mmCIF file of C-alpha atoms in Angstrom:
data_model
loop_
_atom_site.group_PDB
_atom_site.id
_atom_site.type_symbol
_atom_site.label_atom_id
_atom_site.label_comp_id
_atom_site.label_asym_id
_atom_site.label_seq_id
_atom_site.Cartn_x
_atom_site.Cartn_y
_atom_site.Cartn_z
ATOM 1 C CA UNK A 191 0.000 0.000 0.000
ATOM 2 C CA UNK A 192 3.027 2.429 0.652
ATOM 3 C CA UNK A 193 4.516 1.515 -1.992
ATOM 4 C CA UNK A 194 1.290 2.681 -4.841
ATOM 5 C CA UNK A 195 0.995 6.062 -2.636
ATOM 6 C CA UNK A 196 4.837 6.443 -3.070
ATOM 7 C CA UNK A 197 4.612 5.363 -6.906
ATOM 8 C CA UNK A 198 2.105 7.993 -7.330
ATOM 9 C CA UNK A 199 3.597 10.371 -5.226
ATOM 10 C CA UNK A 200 6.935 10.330 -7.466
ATOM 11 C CA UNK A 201 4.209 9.953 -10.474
ATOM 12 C CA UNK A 202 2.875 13.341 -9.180
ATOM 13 C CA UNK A 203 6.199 15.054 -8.805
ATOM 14 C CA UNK A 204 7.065 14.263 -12.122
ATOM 15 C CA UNK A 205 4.195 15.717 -13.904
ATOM 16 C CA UNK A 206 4.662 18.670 -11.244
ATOM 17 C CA UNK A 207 8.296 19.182 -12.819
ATOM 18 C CA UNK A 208 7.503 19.153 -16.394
ATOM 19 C CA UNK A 209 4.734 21.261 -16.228
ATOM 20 C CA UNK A 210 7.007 23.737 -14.339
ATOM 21 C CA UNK A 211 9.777 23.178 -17.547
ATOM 22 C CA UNK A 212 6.999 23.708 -19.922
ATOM 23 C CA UNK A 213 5.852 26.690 -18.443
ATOM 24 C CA UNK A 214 9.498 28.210 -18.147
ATOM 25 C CA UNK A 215 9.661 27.502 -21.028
ATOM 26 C CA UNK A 216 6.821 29.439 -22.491
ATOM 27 C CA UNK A 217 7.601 32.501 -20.107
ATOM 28 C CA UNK A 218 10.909 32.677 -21.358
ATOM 29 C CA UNK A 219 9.851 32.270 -24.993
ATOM 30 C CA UNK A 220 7.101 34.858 -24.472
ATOM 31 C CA UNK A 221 9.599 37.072 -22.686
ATOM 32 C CA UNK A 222 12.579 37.391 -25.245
ATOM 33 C CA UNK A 223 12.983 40.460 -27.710
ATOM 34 C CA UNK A 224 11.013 41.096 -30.983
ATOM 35 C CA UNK A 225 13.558 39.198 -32.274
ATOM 36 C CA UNK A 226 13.057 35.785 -30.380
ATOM 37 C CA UNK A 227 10.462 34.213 -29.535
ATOM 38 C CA UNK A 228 7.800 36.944 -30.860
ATOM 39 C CA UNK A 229 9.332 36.132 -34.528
ATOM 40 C CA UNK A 230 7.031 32.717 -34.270
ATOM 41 C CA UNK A 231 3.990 35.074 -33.496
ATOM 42 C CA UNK A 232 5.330 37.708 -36.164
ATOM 43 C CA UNK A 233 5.198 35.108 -38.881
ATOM 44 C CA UNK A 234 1.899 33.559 -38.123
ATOM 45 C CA UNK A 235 0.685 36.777 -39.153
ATOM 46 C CA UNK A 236 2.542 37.953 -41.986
ATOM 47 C CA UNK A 237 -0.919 36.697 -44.331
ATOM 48 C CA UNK A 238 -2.763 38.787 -42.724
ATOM 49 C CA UNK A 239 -0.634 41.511 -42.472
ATOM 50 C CA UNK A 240 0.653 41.157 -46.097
ATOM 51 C CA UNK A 241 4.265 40.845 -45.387
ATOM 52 C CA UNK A 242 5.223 38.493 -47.818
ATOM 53 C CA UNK A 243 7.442 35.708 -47.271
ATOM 54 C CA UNK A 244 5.860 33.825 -49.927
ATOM 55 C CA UNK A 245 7.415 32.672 -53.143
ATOM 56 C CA UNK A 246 7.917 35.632 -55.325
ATOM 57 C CA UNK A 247 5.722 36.350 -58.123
ATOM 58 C CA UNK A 248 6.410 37.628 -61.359
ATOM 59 C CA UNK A 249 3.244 40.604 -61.827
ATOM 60 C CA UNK A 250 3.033 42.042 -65.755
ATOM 61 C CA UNK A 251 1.560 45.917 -65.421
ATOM 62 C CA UNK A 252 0.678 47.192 -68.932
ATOM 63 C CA UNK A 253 -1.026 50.466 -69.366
ATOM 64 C CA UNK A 254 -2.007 52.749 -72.237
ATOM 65 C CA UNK A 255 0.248 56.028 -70.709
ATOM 66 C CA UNK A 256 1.316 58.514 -73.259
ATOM 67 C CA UNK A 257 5.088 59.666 -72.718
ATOM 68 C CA UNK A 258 6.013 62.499 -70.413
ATOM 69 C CA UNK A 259 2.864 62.220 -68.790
ATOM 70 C CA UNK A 260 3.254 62.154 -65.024
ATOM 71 C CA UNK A 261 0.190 60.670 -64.183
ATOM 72 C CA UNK A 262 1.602 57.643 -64.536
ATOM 73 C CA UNK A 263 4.424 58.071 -62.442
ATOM 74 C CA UNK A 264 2.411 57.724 -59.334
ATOM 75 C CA UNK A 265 0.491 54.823 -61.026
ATOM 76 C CA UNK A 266 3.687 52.966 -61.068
ATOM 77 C CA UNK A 267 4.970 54.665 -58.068
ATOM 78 C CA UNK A 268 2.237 52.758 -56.078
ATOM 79 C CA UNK A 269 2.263 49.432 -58.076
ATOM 80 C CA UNK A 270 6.513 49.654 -57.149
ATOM 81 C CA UNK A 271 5.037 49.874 -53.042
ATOM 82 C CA UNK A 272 3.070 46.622 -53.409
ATOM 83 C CA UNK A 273 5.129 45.008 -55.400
ATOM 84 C CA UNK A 274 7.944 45.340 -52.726
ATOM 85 C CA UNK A 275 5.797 44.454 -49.948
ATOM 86 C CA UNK A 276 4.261 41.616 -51.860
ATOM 87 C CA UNK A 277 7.426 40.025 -53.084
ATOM 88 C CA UNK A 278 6.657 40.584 -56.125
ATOM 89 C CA UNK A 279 8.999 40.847 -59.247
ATOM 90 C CA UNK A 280 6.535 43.665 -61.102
ATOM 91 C CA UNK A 281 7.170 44.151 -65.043
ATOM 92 C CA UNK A 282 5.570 47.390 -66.180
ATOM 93 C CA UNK A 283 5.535 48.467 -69.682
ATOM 94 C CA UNK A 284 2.738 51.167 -71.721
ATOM 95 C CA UNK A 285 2.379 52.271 -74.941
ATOM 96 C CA UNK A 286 -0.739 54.789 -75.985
ATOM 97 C CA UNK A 287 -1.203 52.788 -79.053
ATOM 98 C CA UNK A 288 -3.739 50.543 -79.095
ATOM 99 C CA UNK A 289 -2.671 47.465 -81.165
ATOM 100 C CA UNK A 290 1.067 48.303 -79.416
ATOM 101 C CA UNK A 291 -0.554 47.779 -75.866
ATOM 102 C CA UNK A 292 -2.244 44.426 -76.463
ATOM 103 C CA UNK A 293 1.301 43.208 -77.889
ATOM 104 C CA UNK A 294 2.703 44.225 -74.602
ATOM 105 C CA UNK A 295 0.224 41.990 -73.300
ATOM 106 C CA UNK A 296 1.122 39.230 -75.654
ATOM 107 C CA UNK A 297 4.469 39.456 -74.497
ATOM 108 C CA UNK A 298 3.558 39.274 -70.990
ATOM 109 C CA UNK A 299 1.562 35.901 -71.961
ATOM 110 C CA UNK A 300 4.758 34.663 -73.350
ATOM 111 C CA UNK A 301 6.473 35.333 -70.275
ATOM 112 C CA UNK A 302 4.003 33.444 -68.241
ATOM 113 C CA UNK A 303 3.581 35.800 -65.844
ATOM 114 C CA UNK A 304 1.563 34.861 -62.396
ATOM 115 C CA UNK A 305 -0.744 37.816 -63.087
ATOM 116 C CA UNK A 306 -1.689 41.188 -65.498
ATOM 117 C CA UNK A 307 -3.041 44.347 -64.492
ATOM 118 C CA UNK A 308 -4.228 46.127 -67.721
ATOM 119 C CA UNK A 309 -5.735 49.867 -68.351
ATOM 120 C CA UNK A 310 -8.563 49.235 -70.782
ATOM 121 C CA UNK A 311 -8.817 52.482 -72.875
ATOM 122 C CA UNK A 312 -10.078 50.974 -75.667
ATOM 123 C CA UNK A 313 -11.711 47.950 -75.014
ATOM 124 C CA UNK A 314 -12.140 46.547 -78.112
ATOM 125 C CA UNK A 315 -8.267 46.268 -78.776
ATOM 126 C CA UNK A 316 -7.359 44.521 -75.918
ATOM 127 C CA UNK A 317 -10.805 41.586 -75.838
ATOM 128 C CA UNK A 318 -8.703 38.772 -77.814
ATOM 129 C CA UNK A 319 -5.294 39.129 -76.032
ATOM 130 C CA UNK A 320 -7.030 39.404 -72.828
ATOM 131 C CA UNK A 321 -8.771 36.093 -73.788
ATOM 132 C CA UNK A 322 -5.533 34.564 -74.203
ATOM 133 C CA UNK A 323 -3.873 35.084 -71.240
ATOM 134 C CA UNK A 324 -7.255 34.128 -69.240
ATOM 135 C CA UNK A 325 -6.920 30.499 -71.300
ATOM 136 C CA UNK A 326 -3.434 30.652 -69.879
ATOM 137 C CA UNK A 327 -4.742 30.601 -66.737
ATOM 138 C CA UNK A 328 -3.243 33.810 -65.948
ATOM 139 C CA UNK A 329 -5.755 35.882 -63.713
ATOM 140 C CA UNK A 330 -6.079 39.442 -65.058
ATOM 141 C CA UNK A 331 -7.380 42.664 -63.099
ATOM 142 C CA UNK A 332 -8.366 46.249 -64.887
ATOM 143 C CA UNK A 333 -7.497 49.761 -63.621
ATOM 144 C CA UNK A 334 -7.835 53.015 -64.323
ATOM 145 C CA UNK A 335 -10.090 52.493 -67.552
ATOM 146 C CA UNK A 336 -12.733 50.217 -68.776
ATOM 147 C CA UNK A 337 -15.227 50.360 -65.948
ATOM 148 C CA UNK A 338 -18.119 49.580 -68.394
ATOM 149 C CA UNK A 339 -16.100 46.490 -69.657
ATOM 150 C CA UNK A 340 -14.053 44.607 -67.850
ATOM 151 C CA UNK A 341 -16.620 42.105 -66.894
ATOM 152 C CA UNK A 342 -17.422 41.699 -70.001
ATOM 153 C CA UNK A 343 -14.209 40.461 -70.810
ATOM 154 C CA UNK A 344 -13.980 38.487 -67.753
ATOM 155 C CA UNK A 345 -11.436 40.134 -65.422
ATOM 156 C CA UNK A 346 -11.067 39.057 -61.945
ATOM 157 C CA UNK A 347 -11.426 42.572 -60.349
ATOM 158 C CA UNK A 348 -11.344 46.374 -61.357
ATOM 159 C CA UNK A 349 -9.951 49.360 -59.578
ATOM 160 C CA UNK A 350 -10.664 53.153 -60.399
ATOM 161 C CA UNK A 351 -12.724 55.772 -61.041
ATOM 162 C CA UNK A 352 -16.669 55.975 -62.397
ATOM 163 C CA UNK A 353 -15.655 58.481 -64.880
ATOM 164 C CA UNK A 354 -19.802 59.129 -65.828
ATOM 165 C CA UNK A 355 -19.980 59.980 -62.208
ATOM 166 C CA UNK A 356 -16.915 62.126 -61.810
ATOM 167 C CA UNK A 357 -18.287 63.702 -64.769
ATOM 168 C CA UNK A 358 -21.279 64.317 -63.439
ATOM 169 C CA UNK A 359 -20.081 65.919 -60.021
ATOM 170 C CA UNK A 360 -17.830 67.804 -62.067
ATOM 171 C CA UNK A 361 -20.754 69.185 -64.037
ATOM 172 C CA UNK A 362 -22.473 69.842 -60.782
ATOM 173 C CA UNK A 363 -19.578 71.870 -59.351
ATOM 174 C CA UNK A 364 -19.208 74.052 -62.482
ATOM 175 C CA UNK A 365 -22.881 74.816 -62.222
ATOM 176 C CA UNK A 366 -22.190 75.677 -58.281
ATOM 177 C CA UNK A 367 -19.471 78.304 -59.463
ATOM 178 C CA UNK A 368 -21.649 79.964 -61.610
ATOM 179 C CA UNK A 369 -19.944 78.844 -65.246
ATOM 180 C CA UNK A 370 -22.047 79.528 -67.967
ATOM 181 C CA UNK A 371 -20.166 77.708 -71.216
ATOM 182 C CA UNK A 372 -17.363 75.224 -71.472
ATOM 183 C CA UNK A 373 -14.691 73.732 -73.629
ATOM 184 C CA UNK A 374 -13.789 69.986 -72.253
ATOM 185 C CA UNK A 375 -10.598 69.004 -73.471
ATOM 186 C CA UNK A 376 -10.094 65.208 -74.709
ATOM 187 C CA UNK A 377 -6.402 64.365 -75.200
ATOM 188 C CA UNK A 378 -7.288 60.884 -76.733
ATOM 189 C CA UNK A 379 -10.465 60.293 -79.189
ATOM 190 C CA UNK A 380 -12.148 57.530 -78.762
ATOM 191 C CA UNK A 381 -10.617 56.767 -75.068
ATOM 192 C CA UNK A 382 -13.729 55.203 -73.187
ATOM 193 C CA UNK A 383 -12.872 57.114 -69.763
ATOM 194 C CA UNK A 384 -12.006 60.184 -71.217
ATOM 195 C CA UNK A 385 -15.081 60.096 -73.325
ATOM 196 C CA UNK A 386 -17.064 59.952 -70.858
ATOM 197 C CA UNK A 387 -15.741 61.734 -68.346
ATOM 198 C CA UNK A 388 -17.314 64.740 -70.728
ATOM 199 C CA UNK A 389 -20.655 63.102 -71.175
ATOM 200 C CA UNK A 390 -20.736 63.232 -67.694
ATOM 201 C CA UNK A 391 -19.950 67.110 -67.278
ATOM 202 C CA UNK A 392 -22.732 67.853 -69.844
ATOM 203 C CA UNK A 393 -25.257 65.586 -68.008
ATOM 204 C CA UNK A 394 -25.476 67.820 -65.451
ATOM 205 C CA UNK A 395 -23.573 71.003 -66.656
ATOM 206 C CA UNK A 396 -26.745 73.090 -67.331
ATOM 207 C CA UNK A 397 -25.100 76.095 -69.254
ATOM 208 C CA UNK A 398 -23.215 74.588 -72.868
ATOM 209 C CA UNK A 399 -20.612 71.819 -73.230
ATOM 210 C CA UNK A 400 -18.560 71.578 -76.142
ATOM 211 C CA UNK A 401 -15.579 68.609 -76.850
ATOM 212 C CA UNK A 402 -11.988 69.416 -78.017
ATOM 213 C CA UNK A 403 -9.801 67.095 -79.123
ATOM 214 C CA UNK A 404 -6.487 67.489 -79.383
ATOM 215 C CA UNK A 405 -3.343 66.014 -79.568
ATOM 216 C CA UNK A 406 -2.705 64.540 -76.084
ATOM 217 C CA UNK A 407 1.378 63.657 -77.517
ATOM 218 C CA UNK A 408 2.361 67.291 -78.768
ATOM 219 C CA UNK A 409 1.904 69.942 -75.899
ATOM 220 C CA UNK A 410 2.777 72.999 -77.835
ATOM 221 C CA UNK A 411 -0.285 71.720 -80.407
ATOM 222 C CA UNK A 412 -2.341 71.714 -77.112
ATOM 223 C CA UNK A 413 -1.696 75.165 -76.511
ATOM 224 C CA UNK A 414 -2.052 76.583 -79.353
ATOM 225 C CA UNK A 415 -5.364 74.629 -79.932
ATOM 226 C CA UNK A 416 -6.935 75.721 -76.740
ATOM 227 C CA UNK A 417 -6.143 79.423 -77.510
ATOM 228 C CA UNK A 418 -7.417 79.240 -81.038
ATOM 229 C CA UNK A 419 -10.451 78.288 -79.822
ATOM 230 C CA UNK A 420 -10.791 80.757 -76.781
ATOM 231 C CA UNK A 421 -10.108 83.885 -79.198
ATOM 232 C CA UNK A 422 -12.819 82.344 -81.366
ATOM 233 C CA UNK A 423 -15.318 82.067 -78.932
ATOM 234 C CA UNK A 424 -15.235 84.666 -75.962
ATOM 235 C CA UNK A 425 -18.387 83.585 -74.141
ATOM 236 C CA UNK A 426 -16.414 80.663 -72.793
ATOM 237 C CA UNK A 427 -15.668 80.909 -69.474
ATOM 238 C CA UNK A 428 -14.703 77.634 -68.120
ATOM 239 C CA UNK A 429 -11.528 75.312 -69.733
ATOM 240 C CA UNK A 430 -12.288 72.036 -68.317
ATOM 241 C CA UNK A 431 -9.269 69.478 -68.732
ATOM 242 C CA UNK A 432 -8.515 65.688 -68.310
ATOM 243 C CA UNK A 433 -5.182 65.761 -66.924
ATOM 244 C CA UNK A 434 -3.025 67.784 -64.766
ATOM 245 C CA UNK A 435 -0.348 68.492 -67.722
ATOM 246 C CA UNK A 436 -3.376 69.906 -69.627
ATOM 247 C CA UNK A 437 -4.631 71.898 -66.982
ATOM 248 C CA UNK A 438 -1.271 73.361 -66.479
ATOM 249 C CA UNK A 439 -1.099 73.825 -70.117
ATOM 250 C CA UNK A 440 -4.572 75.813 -70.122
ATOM 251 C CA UNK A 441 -3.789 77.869 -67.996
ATOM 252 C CA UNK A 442 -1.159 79.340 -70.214
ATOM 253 C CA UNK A 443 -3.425 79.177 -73.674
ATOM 254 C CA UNK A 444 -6.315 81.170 -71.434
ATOM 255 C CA UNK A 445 -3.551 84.048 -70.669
ATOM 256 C CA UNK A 446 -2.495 83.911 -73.974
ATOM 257 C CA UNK A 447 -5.823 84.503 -74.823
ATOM 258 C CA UNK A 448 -6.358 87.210 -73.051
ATOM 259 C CA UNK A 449 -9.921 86.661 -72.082
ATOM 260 C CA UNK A 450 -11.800 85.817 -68.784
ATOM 261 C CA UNK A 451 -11.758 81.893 -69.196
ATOM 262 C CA UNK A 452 -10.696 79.745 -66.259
ATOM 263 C CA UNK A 453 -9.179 76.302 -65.967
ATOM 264 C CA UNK A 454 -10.552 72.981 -63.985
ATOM 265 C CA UNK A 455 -9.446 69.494 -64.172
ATOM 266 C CA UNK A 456 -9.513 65.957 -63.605
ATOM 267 C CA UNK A 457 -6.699 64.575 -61.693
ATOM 268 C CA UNK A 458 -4.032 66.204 -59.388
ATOM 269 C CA UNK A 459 0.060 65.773 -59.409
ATOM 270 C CA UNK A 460 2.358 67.846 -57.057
ATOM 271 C CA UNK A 461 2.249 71.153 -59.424
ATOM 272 C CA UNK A 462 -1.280 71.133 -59.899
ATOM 273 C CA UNK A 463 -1.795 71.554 -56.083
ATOM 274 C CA UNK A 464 0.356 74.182 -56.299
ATOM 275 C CA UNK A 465 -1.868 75.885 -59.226
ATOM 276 C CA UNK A 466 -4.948 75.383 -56.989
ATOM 277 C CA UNK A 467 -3.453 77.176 -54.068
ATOM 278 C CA UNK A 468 -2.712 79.914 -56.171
ATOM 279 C CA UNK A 469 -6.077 79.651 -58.136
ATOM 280 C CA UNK A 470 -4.509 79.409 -61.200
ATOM 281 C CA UNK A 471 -7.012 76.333 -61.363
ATOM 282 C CA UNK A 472 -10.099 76.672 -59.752
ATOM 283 C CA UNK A 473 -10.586 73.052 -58.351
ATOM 284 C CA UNK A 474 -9.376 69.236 -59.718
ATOM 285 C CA UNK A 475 -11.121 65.884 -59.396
ATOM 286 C CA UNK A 476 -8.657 63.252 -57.915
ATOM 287 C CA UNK A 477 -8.957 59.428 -58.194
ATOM 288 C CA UNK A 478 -5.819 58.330 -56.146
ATOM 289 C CA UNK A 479 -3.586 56.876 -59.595
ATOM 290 C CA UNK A 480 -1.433 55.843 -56.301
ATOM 291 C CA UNK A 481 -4.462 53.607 -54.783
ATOM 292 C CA UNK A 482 -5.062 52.169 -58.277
ATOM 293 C CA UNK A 483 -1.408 51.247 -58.836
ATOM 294 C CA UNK A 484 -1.076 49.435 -55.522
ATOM 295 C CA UNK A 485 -4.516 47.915 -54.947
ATOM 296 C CA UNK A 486 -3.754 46.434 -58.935
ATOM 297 C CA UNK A 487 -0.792 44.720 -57.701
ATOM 298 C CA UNK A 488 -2.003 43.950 -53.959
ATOM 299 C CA UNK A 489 -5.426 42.275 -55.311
ATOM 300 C CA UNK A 490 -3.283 39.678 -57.723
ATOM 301 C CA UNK A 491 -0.807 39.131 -54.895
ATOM 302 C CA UNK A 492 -3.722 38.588 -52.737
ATOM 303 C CA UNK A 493 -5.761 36.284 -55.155
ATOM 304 C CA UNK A 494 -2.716 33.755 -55.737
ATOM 305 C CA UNK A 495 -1.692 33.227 -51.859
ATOM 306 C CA UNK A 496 -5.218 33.517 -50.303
ATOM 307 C CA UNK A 497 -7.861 32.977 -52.908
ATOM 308 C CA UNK A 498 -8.734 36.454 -51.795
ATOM 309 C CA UNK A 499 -10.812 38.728 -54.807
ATOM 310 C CA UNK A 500 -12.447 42.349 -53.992
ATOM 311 C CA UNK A 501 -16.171 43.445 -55.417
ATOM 312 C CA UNK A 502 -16.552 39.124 -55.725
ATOM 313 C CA UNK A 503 -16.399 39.485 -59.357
ATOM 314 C CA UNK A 504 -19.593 41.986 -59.599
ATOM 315 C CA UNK A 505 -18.683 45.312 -57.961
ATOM 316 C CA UNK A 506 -15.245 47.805 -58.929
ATOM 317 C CA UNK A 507 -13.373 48.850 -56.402
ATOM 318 C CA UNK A 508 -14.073 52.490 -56.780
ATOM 319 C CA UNK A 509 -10.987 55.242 -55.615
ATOM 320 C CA UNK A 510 -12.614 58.419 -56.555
ATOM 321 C CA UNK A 511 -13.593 61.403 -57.047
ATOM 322 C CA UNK A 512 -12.583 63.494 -54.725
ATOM 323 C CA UNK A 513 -12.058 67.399 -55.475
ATOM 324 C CA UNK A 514 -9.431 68.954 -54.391
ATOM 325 C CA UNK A 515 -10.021 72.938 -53.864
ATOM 326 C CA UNK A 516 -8.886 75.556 -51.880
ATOM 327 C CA UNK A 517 -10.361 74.783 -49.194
ATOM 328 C CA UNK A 518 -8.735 71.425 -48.606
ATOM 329 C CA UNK A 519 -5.375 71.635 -50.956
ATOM 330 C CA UNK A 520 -3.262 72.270 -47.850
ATOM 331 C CA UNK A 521 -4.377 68.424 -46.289
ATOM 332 C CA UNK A 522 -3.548 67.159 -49.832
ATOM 333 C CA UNK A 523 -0.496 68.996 -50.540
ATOM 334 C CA UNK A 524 1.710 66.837 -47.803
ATOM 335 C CA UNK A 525 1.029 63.783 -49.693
ATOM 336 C CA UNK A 526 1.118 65.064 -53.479
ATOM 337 C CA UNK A 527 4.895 66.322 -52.055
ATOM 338 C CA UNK A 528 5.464 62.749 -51.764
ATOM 339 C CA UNK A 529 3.431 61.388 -54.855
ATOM 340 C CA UNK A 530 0.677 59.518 -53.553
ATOM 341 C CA UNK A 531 -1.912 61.808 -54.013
#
């Protein structure tokens, strides 16, 4: 009989002891620097915290930019932070030609990328390539154009603006400021967003909206086309614009022109805040070209490792617009300085 209690004494005393070890054990683990013990907890939730330490994927950006056109910059400039928090090997390339851009994709195909993001200025150019690489089994994402198509053509997700309801805010904001008769500048005919970023404006615009197109690659031809028109037509008093380089552009064609005409725009870089805070331009409609870049990238990073897909194949993912104006161009200001607004 004293023998079993002392057997289960000792039993007892055993346990006792490597419970205490265990428990040591954990304290100690628990109690080391971010760089012990917390690194097991750290990498348990790099998924959720995006820090890849997943294989590295090879990410094909291909938009339609134009050169010299800085809009793009802080496209890429976002795509460039997801990529590097992704661990992602991103391969960007553009061209504003059509056929050009769906080659680009073609090469990306041939590349076998693990994913495309893809602007979708004109649609119809880009359906059969796009095909391709979805046959491939490569999944593709649109950005920055193509709202009205890209499920259509079957792309996983789509990040950017409603241009026909930028448009129409923008219309609603010239009416606010008491414009009577506007020129809206397209840079690129036949460019869906651009398109219809005007229809928009003259949806709700109730004074008169008319189109120019111009040459969106020769600046001086911009210029001088904008002040041609303003000396032919003095009741215009509003210059309404589709980029920031065209705004600033405007600006000088109205004081060349001598006549009362001012200049607003869609989309913002670090020198057109600095032409709204001196009212050189009277307000601009931002949709985050950083937030597009990076959620492009993000949302293919995210889809491969997690399965993960924004909007569930139905809904964009919508960054703007937001106007930027004097009253709130100092907040902005800060982060155009550092190009992600």
């Amino acid at each position: 009989m004293l023998e079993q209690m002392d057997l289960r004494l000792n039993r007892t005393r055993r346990a006792s002891a490597l419970a205490a070890l265990v428990t040591a054990g954990v304290l100690i683990a628990t109690g080391c620097s971010s760089q012990g013990g917390k690194k097991a907890q750290d990498a348990s939730d790099d998924i959720s915290a995006g820090k890849a330490n997943t294989p590295r994927l090879k990410i094909a950006m291909i938009t339609h930019a134009a050169p010299g056109d800085t809009f793009w910059d802080t496209i890429r400039k976002g795509a460039k932070a997801a990529a590097a928090k992704d661990n992602v090997d991103l391969v960007y390339s553009s061209n504003p030609n059509a056929a050009d851009q769906a080659n680009l994709i073609q090469n990306a195909i041939d590349q076998h990328v693990d994913g495309i993001a893809v602007t979708l200025a004109k649609p119809d150019a880009m359906k059969g390539v796009i095909a391709k690489a979805e046959k491939a089994g490569i999944p593709v994402v649109g950005f920055n154009a193509g709202l009205d198509n890209w499920k259509d053509m079957g792309l996983l997700e789509y990040f950017g603006q409603d241009e026909s309801i930028a448009g129409q805010a923008f219309g609603k904001r010239l009416n606010e400021v008491g414009a009577k008769h506007n020129i809206c500048v397209i840079q690129d005919q036949g460019h869906v967003a651009l398109e219809a970023r005007c229809a928009g404006v003259k949806k709700t615009f109730k004074g008169k909206t008319e189109n120019l197109y111009v040459n969106g690659t020769d600046m001086p031809s911009v210029r001088s086309t904008i002040n041609a028109k303003l000396r032919q037509d003095s009741s215009i008093d509003y210059v309404v614009t589709l980029g920031a380089p065209f705004a600033l552009t405007a600006v000088q064609s109205a004081k060349d022109a001598g006549g009362k005409a001012k200049v607003a725009t869609f989309d913002l870089n670090k020198t057109l805040v600095a032409a709204v805070k001196s009212g050189d331009v009277q307000f601009a409609v931002d949709q985050q070209p950083f937030l597009q870049g990076y959620l492009s990238i993000d949302s293919l990073w995210l889809y491969k490792v997690n399965g993960n897909f924004s909007g569930g194949g139905e809904k964009p993912v919508l960054t703007g617009p937001a106007f930027v104006t004097k009253d709130n161009v100092e907040t902005i200001a800060k982060f155009a300085e550092k190009g992600t607004r």
